[in-house]
Amino acid sequence: MPHFVIMGAGRVGAMTARALEDSGHTVALIDQDEQAFRKLHGSFGGESITGHGFDRDVLRRAGIERAYAFAAVSSEDNSNILAARVARETFDVAHVVARIYDPARAEFYQRLGVPTVAAVRWTADQVLRRLLPEQSISGDFQEASGRLQLGELTLHEGWAGLRLSAIEKAADVRVAFITRFGEGVLPGARTTYQKGDLVHAMMRVDEIDDIVRVLAAEPSPEIRDAGQEGLLGPVDSAEARR
C-alpha cells in the first residue's frame, strides 16, 4: 500500500490527507503547530507528527524512507522548498510537490526540478494530481455529446525532451495547450515537453484508461527516436517565442 507524507496541516494539507486515506493509502501529516491537527477531526486514521517538515528525523518518523510521494503545502515558501528538496535529494522520493506563494519563485524552483504551483492555483485536487501520476485524468471540459474531454495529462519523466507530436501519436490525443511556468503556451509543430509542463489535451472519454497507461510508462526507443528527430534543425518563428 503506497505511503504518503504531507507537510502542512492547513486546509489543503488536511483535505489531501483525507482524500488519500479515503483511497486506501497510508498517510503521515507533519505540522510544527500541534493545534493544526484539529482540522482533521476524529475520522483521520493516519499519523499526526509535530515538528518541522524539513527536519530529517521528523521525516523519518513520518516514514519518508518508504514514501511514494511527498507534498509540502505549509504557509511558508522557504520551508516548503527546503522540505521538498530534502525529500527528493536526501531520501530519493520520486514524486514531490511544493506549494509556493510567489509565482516568480515557483518558476525558479521548477527549473531546479521541484514541481511547484503558485498558491493561487492550488486546490487539494491539484495536489493529488501531482502526487498520483497514475490516477485517472481529471477533465476540465467535456463537449456536448460526452465523447470528447479536455483534460490535464500526467506524463512519465521519460517523455521530457520529446515533441508534443510524439505524445499525441503515442496516446492518440490532441494537445490543445501547455502551461509552462504558470503561463499558457500554444504549441508549435516542434514544441517539446519539458519537465514541469502541464499538458492539456483533447481525448476520447472511452480511451482514458489506455491514455493513462501509455503516458505513465517510459516511452519506447522507437517513440523516443521519432520524438527527437529533426530537433536540431532550424526553429520556426512560433517556436522561437517559447
CSV table of C-alpha atoms in Angstrom, one decimal:
chain,number,residue,atom,x,y,z
A,1,MET,CA,0.0,0.0,0.0
A,2,PRO,CA,1.6,3.3,-1.0
A,3,HIS,CA,2.6,5.7,1.8
A,4,PHE,CA,2.3,9.5,1.5
A,5,VAL,CA,3.9,12.2,3.7
A,6,ILE,CA,2.4,15.7,3.8
A,7,MET,CA,3.9,18.8,5.4
A,8,GLY,CA,1.3,21.3,6.5
A,9,ALA,CA,-2.0,20.6,8.2
A,10,GLY,CA,-3.8,23.6,6.8
A,11,ARG,CA,-6.9,23.4,4.6
A,12,VAL,CA,-5.2,21.9,1.5
A,13,GLY,CA,-3.0,19.6,3.5
A,14,ALA,CA,-5.9,18.3,5.6
A,15,MET,CA,-8.1,17.8,2.5
A,16,THR,CA,-5.3,16.0,0.7
A,17,ALA,CA,-4.6,13.7,3.6
A,18,ARG,CA,-8.2,12.7,4.0
A,19,ALA,CA,-8.6,12.1,0.3
A,20,LEU,CA,-5.5,9.9,0.2
A,21,GLU,CA,-6.7,7.9,3.2
A,22,ASP,CA,-10.2,7.5,1.7
A,23,SER,CA,-8.5,6.0,-1.3
A,24,GLY,CA,-6.9,3.3,0.8
A,25,HIS,CA,-3.4,4.8,1.2
A,26,THR,CA,-1.4,5.4,4.4
A,27,VAL,CA,-0.7,9.0,5.3
A,28,ALA,CA,1.6,10.9,7.7
A,29,LEU,CA,0.8,14.6,8.2
A,30,ILE,CA,3.5,16.9,9.6
A,31,ASP,CA,3.0,20.3,11.2
A,32,GLN,CA,5.0,22.4,13.6
A,33,ASP,CA,1.8,23.5,15.4
A,34,GLU,CA,0.1,20.7,17.3
A,35,GLN,CA,-3.1,22.6,17.3
A,36,ALA,CA,-3.3,22.5,13.5
A,37,PHE,CA,-4.2,18.8,13.6
A,38,ARG,CA,-7.7,19.7,14.9
A,39,LYS,CA,-8.8,20.3,11.3
A,40,LEU,CA,-8.6,16.6,10.8
A,41,HIS,CA,-11.4,15.8,13.2
A,42,GLY,CA,-11.7,12.3,14.5
A,43,SER,CA,-12.1,10.5,11.2
A,44,PHE,CA,-8.4,10.7,10.2
A,45,GLY,CA,-6.6,7.4,10.9
A,46,GLY,CA,-3.1,8.4,9.7
A,47,GLU,CA,-0.1,9.7,11.7
A,48,SER,CA,0.0,13.2,13.0
A,49,ILE,CA,3.6,14.3,13.7
A,50,THR,CA,4.6,17.6,15.3
A,51,GLY,CA,7.8,19.1,14.0
A,52,HIS,CA,9.5,20.8,11.1
A,53,GLY,CA,8.9,19.0,7.7
A,54,PHE,CA,12.5,19.7,6.6
A,55,ASP,CA,14.0,18.0,9.7
A,56,ARG,CA,15.4,14.7,8.6
A,57,ASP,CA,14.5,13.0,11.9
A,58,VAL,CA,10.9,14.2,11.7
A,59,LEU,CA,10.7,13.0,8.1
A,60,ARG,CA,12.0,9.6,9.1
A,61,ARG,CA,9.3,9.4,11.9
A,62,ALA,CA,6.8,10.2,9.2
A,63,GLY,CA,8.0,7.2,7.1
A,64,ILE,CA,9.7,9.2,4.3
A,65,GLU,CA,12.1,6.4,3.6
A,66,ARG,CA,9.2,4.3,2.3
A,67,ALA,CA,7.1,7.2,0.9
A,68,TYR,CA,5.7,7.0,-2.6
A,69,ALA,CA,5.2,10.8,-2.6
A,70,PHE,CA,5.8,14.0,-0.5
A,71,ALA,CA,3.8,17.2,-0.6
A,72,ALA,CA,5.0,20.4,1.2
A,73,VAL,CA,1.9,22.6,1.5
A,74,SER,CA,2.5,24.8,4.5
A,75,SER,CA,2.1,28.5,4.5
A,76,GLU,CA,5.9,29.2,4.3
A,77,ASP,CA,7.6,29.2,0.9
A,78,ASN,CA,11.1,28.7,2.3
A,79,SER,CA,10.0,25.7,4.5
A,80,ASN,CA,8.1,24.1,1.6
A,81,ILE,CA,11.1,24.4,-0.8
A,82,LEU,CA,13.6,23.2,1.8
A,83,ALA,CA,11.4,20.2,2.8
A,84,ALA,CA,10.7,19.3,-0.9
A,85,ARG,CA,14.4,19.3,-1.7
A,86,VAL,CA,15.3,17.2,1.4
A,87,ALA,CA,12.6,14.7,0.4
A,88,ARG,CA,13.9,14.4,-3.2
A,89,GLU,CA,17.7,14.8,-2.7
A,90,THR,CA,18.2,13.1,0.6
A,91,PHE,CA,15.5,10.4,0.6
A,92,ASP,CA,15.1,10.0,-3.2
A,93,VAL,CA,11.3,10.4,-3.1
A,94,ALA,CA,10.2,10.2,-6.7
A,95,HIS,CA,7.0,12.3,-6.6
A,96,VAL,CA,7.5,15.6,-4.8
A,97,VAL,CA,5.5,18.9,-5.0
A,98,ALA,CA,5.9,22.2,-3.2
A,99,ARG,CA,3.4,25.0,-2.6
A,100,ILE,CA,4.8,28.4,-3.4
A,101,TYR,CA,3.0,31.7,-2.9
A,102,ASP,CA,5.4,33.8,-5.0
A,103,PRO,CA,4.9,32.9,-8.8
A,104,ALA,CA,8.4,34.1,-9.6
A,105,ARG,CA,10.0,31.8,-7.1
A,106,ALA,CA,7.8,29.0,-8.2
A,107,GLU,CA,9.2,29.3,-11.7
A,108,PHE,CA,12.8,29.4,-10.3
A,109,TYR,CA,12.4,26.2,-8.3
A,110,GLN,CA,10.6,24.4,-11.0
A,111,ARG,CA,13.7,25.0,-13.2
A,112,LEU,CA,15.6,23.2,-10.4
A,113,GLY,CA,13.4,20.2,-10.9
A,114,VAL,CA,11.0,20.7,-8.0
A,115,PRO,CA,7.4,20.7,-9.3
A,116,THR,CA,5.7,23.8,-7.9
A,117,VAL,CA,2.5,25.8,-8.4
A,118,ALA,CA,1.7,29.3,-7.3
A,119,ALA,CA,-0.6,29.2,-4.3
A,120,VAL,CA,-3.5,31.0,-6.0
A,121,ARG,CA,-3.9,27.9,-8.3
A,122,TRP,CA,-3.7,25.4,-5.5
A,123,THR,CA,-6.5,23.1,-4.6
A,124,ALA,CA,-6.4,19.7,-3.0
A,125,ASP,CA,-7.3,18.2,-6.3
A,126,GLN,CA,-4.3,19.7,-8.0
A,127,VAL,CA,-2.1,18.4,-5.2
A,128,LEU,CA,-3.5,14.9,-5.7
A,129,ARG,CA,-2.9,15.1,-9.5
A,130,ARG,CA,0.8,15.6,-8.8
A,131,LEU,CA,1.1,13.0,-6.1
A,132,LEU,CA,-0.7,10.3,-8.0
A,133,PRO,CA,0.6,10.4,-11.6
A,134,GLU,CA,-1.2,7.2,-12.5
A,135,GLN,CA,-4.6,8.3,-11.4
A,136,SER,CA,-7.4,8.8,-13.9
A,137,ILE,CA,-7.3,12.0,-15.9
A,138,SER,CA,-9.4,14.8,-14.4
A,139,GLY,CA,-11.5,16.6,-17.1
A,140,ASP,CA,-11.6,20.3,-17.4
A,141,PHE,CA,-14.2,20.3,-20.1
A,142,GLN,CA,-16.5,17.8,-21.9
A,143,GLU,CA,-18.2,18.5,-25.2
A,144,ALA,CA,-22.0,18.1,-25.6
A,145,SER,CA,-22.0,14.5,-26.8
A,146,GLY,CA,-19.9,13.4,-23.9
A,147,ARG,CA,-17.5,11.6,-26.2
A,148,LEU,CA,-14.6,14.1,-26.0
A,149,GLN,CA,-12.9,15.6,-23.0
A,150,LEU,CA,-10.3,18.3,-22.4
A,151,GLY,CA,-8.1,17.2,-19.5
A,152,GLU,CA,-4.6,17.6,-17.9
A,153,LEU,CA,-2.3,14.8,-18.8
A,154,THR,CA,0.4,13.4,-16.4
A,155,LEU,CA,3.5,12.0,-18.1
A,156,HIS,CA,6.4,9.8,-17.0
A,157,GLU,CA,9.5,11.9,-16.7
A,158,GLY,CA,11.0,9.9,-19.6
A,159,TRP,CA,8.8,11.9,-22.1
A,160,ALA,CA,10.8,15.1,-21.3
A,161,GLY,CA,12.6,16.4,-24.4
A,162,LEU,CA,10.2,14.8,-26.9
A,163,ARG,CA,8.0,16.7,-29.2
A,164,LEU,CA,4.3,17.0,-28.3
A,165,SER,CA,3.5,15.5,-31.6
A,166,ALA,CA,5.1,12.2,-30.5
A,167,ILE,CA,2.9,12.3,-27.3
A,168,GLU,CA,-0.1,12.9,-29.5
A,169,LYS,CA,0.7,9.9,-31.7
A,170,ALA,CA,1.6,7.5,-28.9
A,171,ALA,CA,-1.5,8.3,-26.8
A,172,ASP,CA,-3.9,9.2,-29.6
A,173,VAL,CA,-4.7,12.7,-28.2
A,174,ARG,CA,-4.6,16.2,-29.5
A,175,VAL,CA,-2.6,18.7,-27.3
A,176,ALA,CA,-4.6,21.9,-27.0
A,177,PHE,CA,-2.1,23.9,-24.9
A,178,ILE,CA,0.6,23.6,-22.3
A,179,THR,CA,1.1,25.6,-19.1
A,180,ARG,CA,4.8,26.4,-18.6
A,181,PHE,CA,6.0,28.3,-15.5
A,182,GLY,CA,2.4,29.5,-14.9
A,183,GLU,CA,1.8,30.8,-18.4
A,184,GLY,CA,-0.3,29.2,-21.2
A,185,VAL,CA,1.5,28.3,-24.4
A,186,LEU,CA,0.0,27.3,-27.8
A,187,PRO,CA,2.4,24.6,-29.1
A,188,GLY,CA,4.0,24.7,-32.4
A,189,ALA,CA,5.0,21.7,-34.7
A,190,ARG,CA,8.3,21.3,-32.9
A,191,THR,CA,7.4,22.3,-29.3
A,192,THR,CA,8.8,19.7,-26.9
A,193,TYR,CA,7.6,18.6,-23.5
A,194,GLN,CA,9.7,19.9,-20.6
A,195,LYS,CA,9.7,18.5,-17.1
A,196,GLY,CA,7.2,20.5,-15.1
A,197,ASP,CA,4.9,21.4,-18.0
A,198,LEU,CA,1.2,20.9,-17.6
A,199,VAL,CA,-0.2,19.3,-20.8
A,200,HIS,CA,-3.8,19.9,-21.7
A,201,ALA,CA,-5.2,17.7,-24.4
A,202,MET,CA,-8.5,16.6,-26.1
A,203,MET,CA,-9.1,12.9,-25.9
A,204,ARG,CA,-11.9,10.3,-26.3
A,205,VAL,CA,-13.5,9.6,-23.0
A,206,ASP,CA,-13.7,5.8,-23.6
A,207,GLU,CA,-9.9,5.7,-24.2
A,208,ILE,CA,-8.8,7.5,-21.0
A,209,ASP,CA,-7.6,4.3,-19.2
A,210,ASP,CA,-5.4,3.5,-22.2
A,211,ILE,CA,-4.1,7.0,-22.4
A,212,VAL,CA,-3.2,7.0,-18.7
A,213,ARG,CA,-1.4,3.6,-19.1
A,214,VAL,CA,0.7,4.8,-22.1
A,215,LEU,CA,1.8,8.1,-20.6
A,216,ALA,CA,2.6,6.7,-17.2
A,217,ALA,CA,5.2,4.5,-18.8
A,218,GLU,CA,8.6,5.5,-20.2
A,219,PRO,CA,8.4,5.9,-24.0
A,220,SER,CA,9.8,3.1,-26.1
A,221,PRO,CA,13.0,3.7,-28.0
A,222,GLU,CA,11.0,3.9,-31.3
A,223,ILE,CA,8.8,6.7,-29.9
A,224,ARG,CA,11.8,8.5,-28.4
A,225,ASP,CA,13.7,8.5,-31.7
A,226,ALA,CA,10.6,9.8,-33.5
A,227,GLY,CA,10.0,12.5,-30.9
A,228,GLN,CA,13.6,13.8,-31.1
A,229,GLU,CA,14.0,13.6,-34.9
A,230,GLY,CA,14.8,16.9,-36.5
A,231,LEU,CA,15.0,18.9,-33.3
A,232,LEU,CA,18.5,20.2,-34.1
A,233,GLY,CA,17.3,21.9,-37.3
A,234,PRO,CA,16.1,25.5,-37.8
A,235,VAL,CA,13.5,26.6,-35.4
A,236,ASP,CA,10.3,28.2,-36.8
A,237,SER,CA,9.1,31.7,-35.8
A,238,ALA,CA,6.4,30.4,-33.5
A,239,GLU,CA,8.8,28.0,-31.7
A,240,ALA,CA,11.4,30.8,-31.2
A,241,ARG,CA,9.0,32.6,-28.9
A,242,ARG,CA,8.9,29.7,-26.4
